[in-house]
PDB file of C-alpha atoms in Angstrom:
ATOM      1  CA  MET A   1      -0.119   0.029  -0.241  1.00 55.00           C
ATOM      2  CA  ARG A   2       1.211   3.494  -1.021  1.00 63.00           C
ATOM      3  CA  MET A   3       1.245   6.029   1.675  1.00 60.00           C
ATOM      4  CA  MET A   4       0.512   9.697   0.716  1.00 61.00           C
ATOM      5  CA  PRO A   5       3.279  12.216   1.570  1.00 67.00           C
ATOM      6  CA  HIS A   6       2.702  14.235   4.702  1.00 71.00           C
ATOM      7  CA  ARG A   7       2.450  18.052   3.944  1.00 75.00           C
ATOM      8  CA  SER A   8       3.003  20.618   6.388  1.00 81.00           C
ATOM      9  CA  PRO A   9       0.301  23.243   6.769  1.00 81.00           C
ATOM     10  CA  ARG A  10       2.446  25.763   5.120  1.00 86.00           C
ATOM     11  CA  GLN A  11       2.547  23.594   1.950  1.00 84.00           C
ATOM     12  CA  ARG A  12      -1.295  23.240   1.919  1.00 84.00           C
ATOM     13  CA  TRP A  13      -1.806  27.078   2.369  1.00 87.00           C
ATOM     14  CA  THR A  14       0.865  27.553  -0.527  1.00 88.00           C
ATOM     15  CA  MET A  15      -1.173  24.995  -2.803  1.00 86.00           C
ATOM     16  CA  ILE A  16      -4.428  26.778  -1.923  1.00 88.00           C
ATOM     17  CA  ALA A  17      -3.038  30.373  -2.566  1.00 86.00           C
ATOM     18  CA  ALA A  18      -1.612  29.035  -5.901  1.00 87.00           C
ATOM     19  CA  ALA A  19      -5.096  27.624  -6.990  1.00 87.00           C
ATOM     20  CA  VAL A  20      -6.907  30.880  -6.091  1.00 87.00           C
ATOM     21  CA  VAL A  21      -4.282  32.693  -8.059  1.00 87.00           C
ATOM     22  CA  LEU A  22      -4.672  30.510 -11.129  1.00 86.00           C
ATOM     23  CA  ALA A  23      -8.602  30.803 -10.820  1.00 83.00           C
ATOM     24  CA  LEU A  24      -8.181  34.723 -10.687  1.00 84.00           C
ATOM     25  CA  CYS A  25      -5.968  34.855 -13.666  1.00 78.00           C
ATOM     26  CA  ALA A  26      -8.361  32.490 -15.512  1.00 80.00           C
ATOM     27  CA  VAL A  27     -11.434  34.597 -14.790  1.00 78.00           C
ATOM     28  CA  ALA A  28      -9.357  37.762 -15.440  1.00 78.00           C
ATOM     29  CA  ALA A  29      -8.544  36.216 -19.204  1.00 78.00           C
ATOM     30  CA  TRP A  30     -12.072  35.285 -19.711  1.00 73.00           C
ATOM     31  CA  VAL A  31     -13.369  38.707 -18.849  1.00 70.00           C
ATOM     32  CA  ALA A  32     -10.788  40.504 -21.015  1.00 72.00           C
ATOM     33  CA  MET A  33     -11.274  38.157 -24.084  1.00 72.00           C
ATOM     34  CA  ARG A  34     -15.129  38.350 -24.160  1.00 71.00           C
ATOM     35  CA  PRO A  35     -16.656  41.319 -25.949  1.00 66.00           C
ATOM     36  CA  ALA A  36     -17.469  44.216 -23.832  1.00 64.00           C
ATOM     37  CA  ASN A  37     -21.045  45.473 -23.519  1.00 65.00           C
ATOM     38  CA  ALA A  38     -20.250  47.360 -26.555  1.00 63.00           C
ATOM     39  CA  PRO A  39     -23.173  48.974 -28.539  1.00 66.00           C
ATOM     40  CA  SER A  40     -24.215  47.226 -31.907  1.00 69.00           C
ATOM     41  CA  PRO A  41     -22.767  48.994 -34.971  1.00 77.00           C
ATOM     42  CA  GLU A  42     -24.558  51.955 -36.102  1.00 80.00           C
ATOM     43  CA  PRO A  43     -26.883  51.067 -39.223  1.00 86.00           C
ATOM     44  CA  ALA A  44     -25.323  51.779 -42.482  1.00 84.00           C
ATOM     45  CA  SER A  45     -28.077  54.222 -43.674  1.00 85.00           C
ATOM     46  CA  THR A  46     -27.766  56.161 -40.334  1.00 88.00           C
ATOM     47  CA  ARG A  47     -23.889  56.223 -40.797  1.00 90.00           C
ATOM     48  CA  VAL A  48     -23.963  57.327 -44.518  1.00 90.00           C
ATOM     49  CA  THR A  49     -26.475  60.167 -43.576  1.00 90.00           C
ATOM     50  CA  ARG A  50     -24.349  61.369 -40.801  1.00 92.00           C
ATOM     51  CA  GLN A  51     -21.025  61.434 -42.634  1.00 91.00           C
ATOM     52  CA  ILE A  52     -22.758  63.195 -45.651  1.00 90.00           C
ATOM     53  CA  ARG A  53     -24.151  65.746 -43.340  1.00 91.00           C
ATOM     54  CA  ILE A  54     -20.660  66.174 -41.540  1.00 90.00           C
ATOM     55  CA  GLN A  55     -18.524  66.230 -44.666  1.00 88.00           C
ATOM     56  CA  ALA A  56     -20.644  67.947 -47.314  1.00 86.00           C
ATOM     57  CA  GLY A  57     -23.129  70.077 -44.823  1.00 85.00           C
ATOM     58  CA  ALA A  58     -26.491  70.411 -43.372  1.00 86.00           C
ATOM     59  CA  GLY A  59     -28.199  70.998 -47.009  1.00 87.00           C
ATOM     60  CA  ALA A  60     -26.686  67.960 -48.438  1.00 88.00           C
ATOM     61  CA  GLU A  61     -29.023  65.031 -49.436  1.00 88.00           C
ATOM     62  CA  LEU A  62     -28.483  61.410 -50.003  1.00 88.00           C
ATOM     63  CA  ARG A  63     -29.674  60.333 -53.360  1.00 88.00           C
ATOM     64  CA  TYR A  64     -29.040  56.461 -54.047  1.00 88.00           C
ATOM     65  CA  ALA A  65     -27.104  54.081 -52.027  1.00 88.00           C
ATOM     66  CA  GLU A  66     -26.324  50.569 -52.187  1.00 88.00           C
ATOM     67  CA  ALA A  67     -24.429  47.985 -50.020  1.00 86.00           C
ATOM     68  CA  GLY A  68     -20.893  47.358 -50.999  1.00 84.00           C
ATOM     69  CA  GLN A  69     -18.529  44.715 -49.812  1.00 86.00           C
ATOM     70  CA  ARG A  70     -18.050  44.317 -45.990  1.00 84.00           C
ATOM     71  CA  ARG A  71     -19.655  47.180 -44.351  1.00 87.00           C
ATOM     72  CA  ALA A  72     -19.229  49.605 -47.216  1.00 90.00           C
ATOM     73  CA  VAL A  73     -22.103  51.671 -48.964  1.00 92.00           C
ATOM     74  CA  CYS A  74     -21.697  53.374 -52.394  1.00 92.00           C
ATOM     75  CA  GLY A  75     -23.814  55.791 -53.750  1.00 91.00           C
ATOM     76  CA  TYR A  76     -24.746  59.242 -54.953  1.00 90.00           C
ATOM     77  CA  MET A  77     -25.312  62.415 -52.984  1.00 90.00           C
ATOM     78  CA  GLY A  78     -25.908  66.074 -53.769  1.00 88.00           C
ATOM     79  CA  ARG A  79     -24.358  68.965 -51.892  1.00 86.00           C
ATOM     80  CA  VAL A  80     -27.228  70.949 -52.350  1.00 83.00           C
ATOM     81  CA  ALA A  81     -30.841  69.953 -53.342  1.00 80.00           C
ATOM     82  CA  GLY A  82     -31.148  69.756 -57.111  1.00 80.00           C
ATOM     83  CA  GLY A  83     -27.368  69.984 -57.418  1.00 82.00           C
ATOM     84  CA  PRO A  84     -25.095  67.732 -59.284  1.00 87.00           C
ATOM     85  CA  ALA A  85     -24.984  64.194 -58.100  1.00 88.00           C
ATOM     86  CA  VAL A  86     -21.480  63.170 -56.583  1.00 89.00           C
ATOM     87  CA  GLY A  87     -20.465  59.403 -56.033  1.00 89.00           C
ATOM     88  CA  PHE A  88     -19.284  58.362 -52.783  1.00 91.00           C
ATOM     89  CA  VAL A  89     -17.884  55.292 -50.866  1.00 92.00           C
ATOM     90  CA  SER A  90     -18.530  55.027 -47.166  1.00 92.00           C
ATOM     91  CA  ILE A  91     -16.906  52.786 -44.849  1.00 89.00           C
ATOM     92  CA  PRO A  92     -17.316  52.734 -41.118  1.00 89.00           C
ATOM     93  CA  ASN A  93     -14.668  55.271 -40.122  1.00 87.00           C
ATOM     94  CA  ARG A  94     -14.607  57.180 -43.321  1.00 89.00           C
ATOM     95  CA  ILE A  95     -16.178  58.623 -46.618  1.00 91.00           C
ATOM     96  CA  LEU A  96     -14.835  59.668 -49.808  1.00 90.00           C
ATOM     97  CA  PHE A  97     -16.448  61.571 -52.588  1.00 90.00           C
ATOM     98  CA  SER A  98     -15.828  61.449 -56.403  1.00 87.00           C
ATOM     99  CA  ASP A  99     -14.990  65.103 -56.496  1.00 87.00           C
ATOM    100  CA  ASP A 100     -12.607  64.981 -53.488  1.00 84.00           C
ATOM    101  CA  PRO A 101      -8.920  66.094 -54.176  1.00 86.00           C
ATOM    102  CA  LEU A 102      -7.828  62.585 -53.903  1.00 81.00           C
ATOM    103  CA  PRO A 103      -9.221  60.941 -56.953  1.00 83.00           C
ATOM    104  CA  THR A 104      -6.735  57.851 -57.002  1.00 88.00           C
ATOM    105  CA  GLU A 105      -7.646  57.194 -53.466  1.00 90.00           C
ATOM    106  CA  PHE A 106     -11.386  57.283 -54.190  1.00 86.00           C
ATOM    107  CA  ARG A 107     -10.902  55.182 -57.298  1.00 87.00           C
ATOM    108  CA  GLU A 108      -9.114  52.411 -55.303  1.00 90.00           C
ATOM    109  CA  MET A 109     -11.531  52.480 -52.378  1.00 89.00           C
ATOM    110  CA  ARG A 110     -14.498  52.149 -54.841  1.00 89.00           C
ATOM    111  CA  GLN A 111     -12.684  49.306 -56.587  1.00 90.00           C
ATOM    112  CA  ARG A 112     -11.928  47.582 -53.146  1.00 91.00           C
ATOM    113  CA  TYR A 113     -15.390  48.022 -51.692  1.00 90.00           C
ATOM    114  CA  CYS A 114     -17.913  48.400 -54.550  1.00 89.00           C
ATOM    115  CA  PRO A 115     -16.427  46.861 -57.584  1.00 86.00           C
ATOM    116  CA  GLY A 116     -18.485  47.891 -60.759  1.00 76.00           C
ATOM    117  CA  PHE A 117     -20.102  50.971 -59.187  1.00 76.00           C
ATOM    118  CA  LEU A 118     -19.608  54.076 -61.175  1.00 64.00           C
ATOM    119  CA  GLU A 119     -18.070  52.177 -64.028  1.00 61.00           C
ATOM    120  CA  ARG A 120     -19.533  52.530 -67.485  1.00 52.00           C
ATOM    121  CA  PRO A 121     -20.600  49.533 -69.109  1.00 47.00           C
ATOM    122  CA  SER A 122     -18.498  47.696 -71.366  1.00 45.00           C
ATOM    123  CA  SER A 123     -18.793  48.841 -75.184  1.00 43.00           C
ATOM    124  CA  GLN A 124     -18.545  45.043 -76.385  1.00 44.00           C
ATOM    125  CA  ALA A 125     -21.962  43.459 -76.854  1.00 42.00           C
ATOM    126  CA  VAL A 126     -22.576  40.089 -75.308  1.00 42.00           C
ATOM    127  CA  ARG A 127     -23.481  37.626 -77.771  1.00 41.00           C
TER     128      ARG A 127
END
């Protein structure tokens, strides 16, 4: 018959303390990894309207919008009611307009998030 080693009271308390610390670390890791009570993302239509008003002014109007890839939205807006239409690409943290002084960046963003948007149809007929 095998005998269990006798542990001193100090060793027992050390083992208990180590187990408590390990449990606390596990709970802390679980709390840190789970999503915080973050609000749900803003709806795309609300986000686009807000971004247009902030960037183009209170008189700007959303004319057309369509969902792009991921959370992007592409469409047309007018800086003033009845004014010319301007293309836009909206992502959660940014909006770019087709008449911005960053045409290359707008084109790259449009191709990445909304392929085919603001593109002219091919001149070759499908047969």
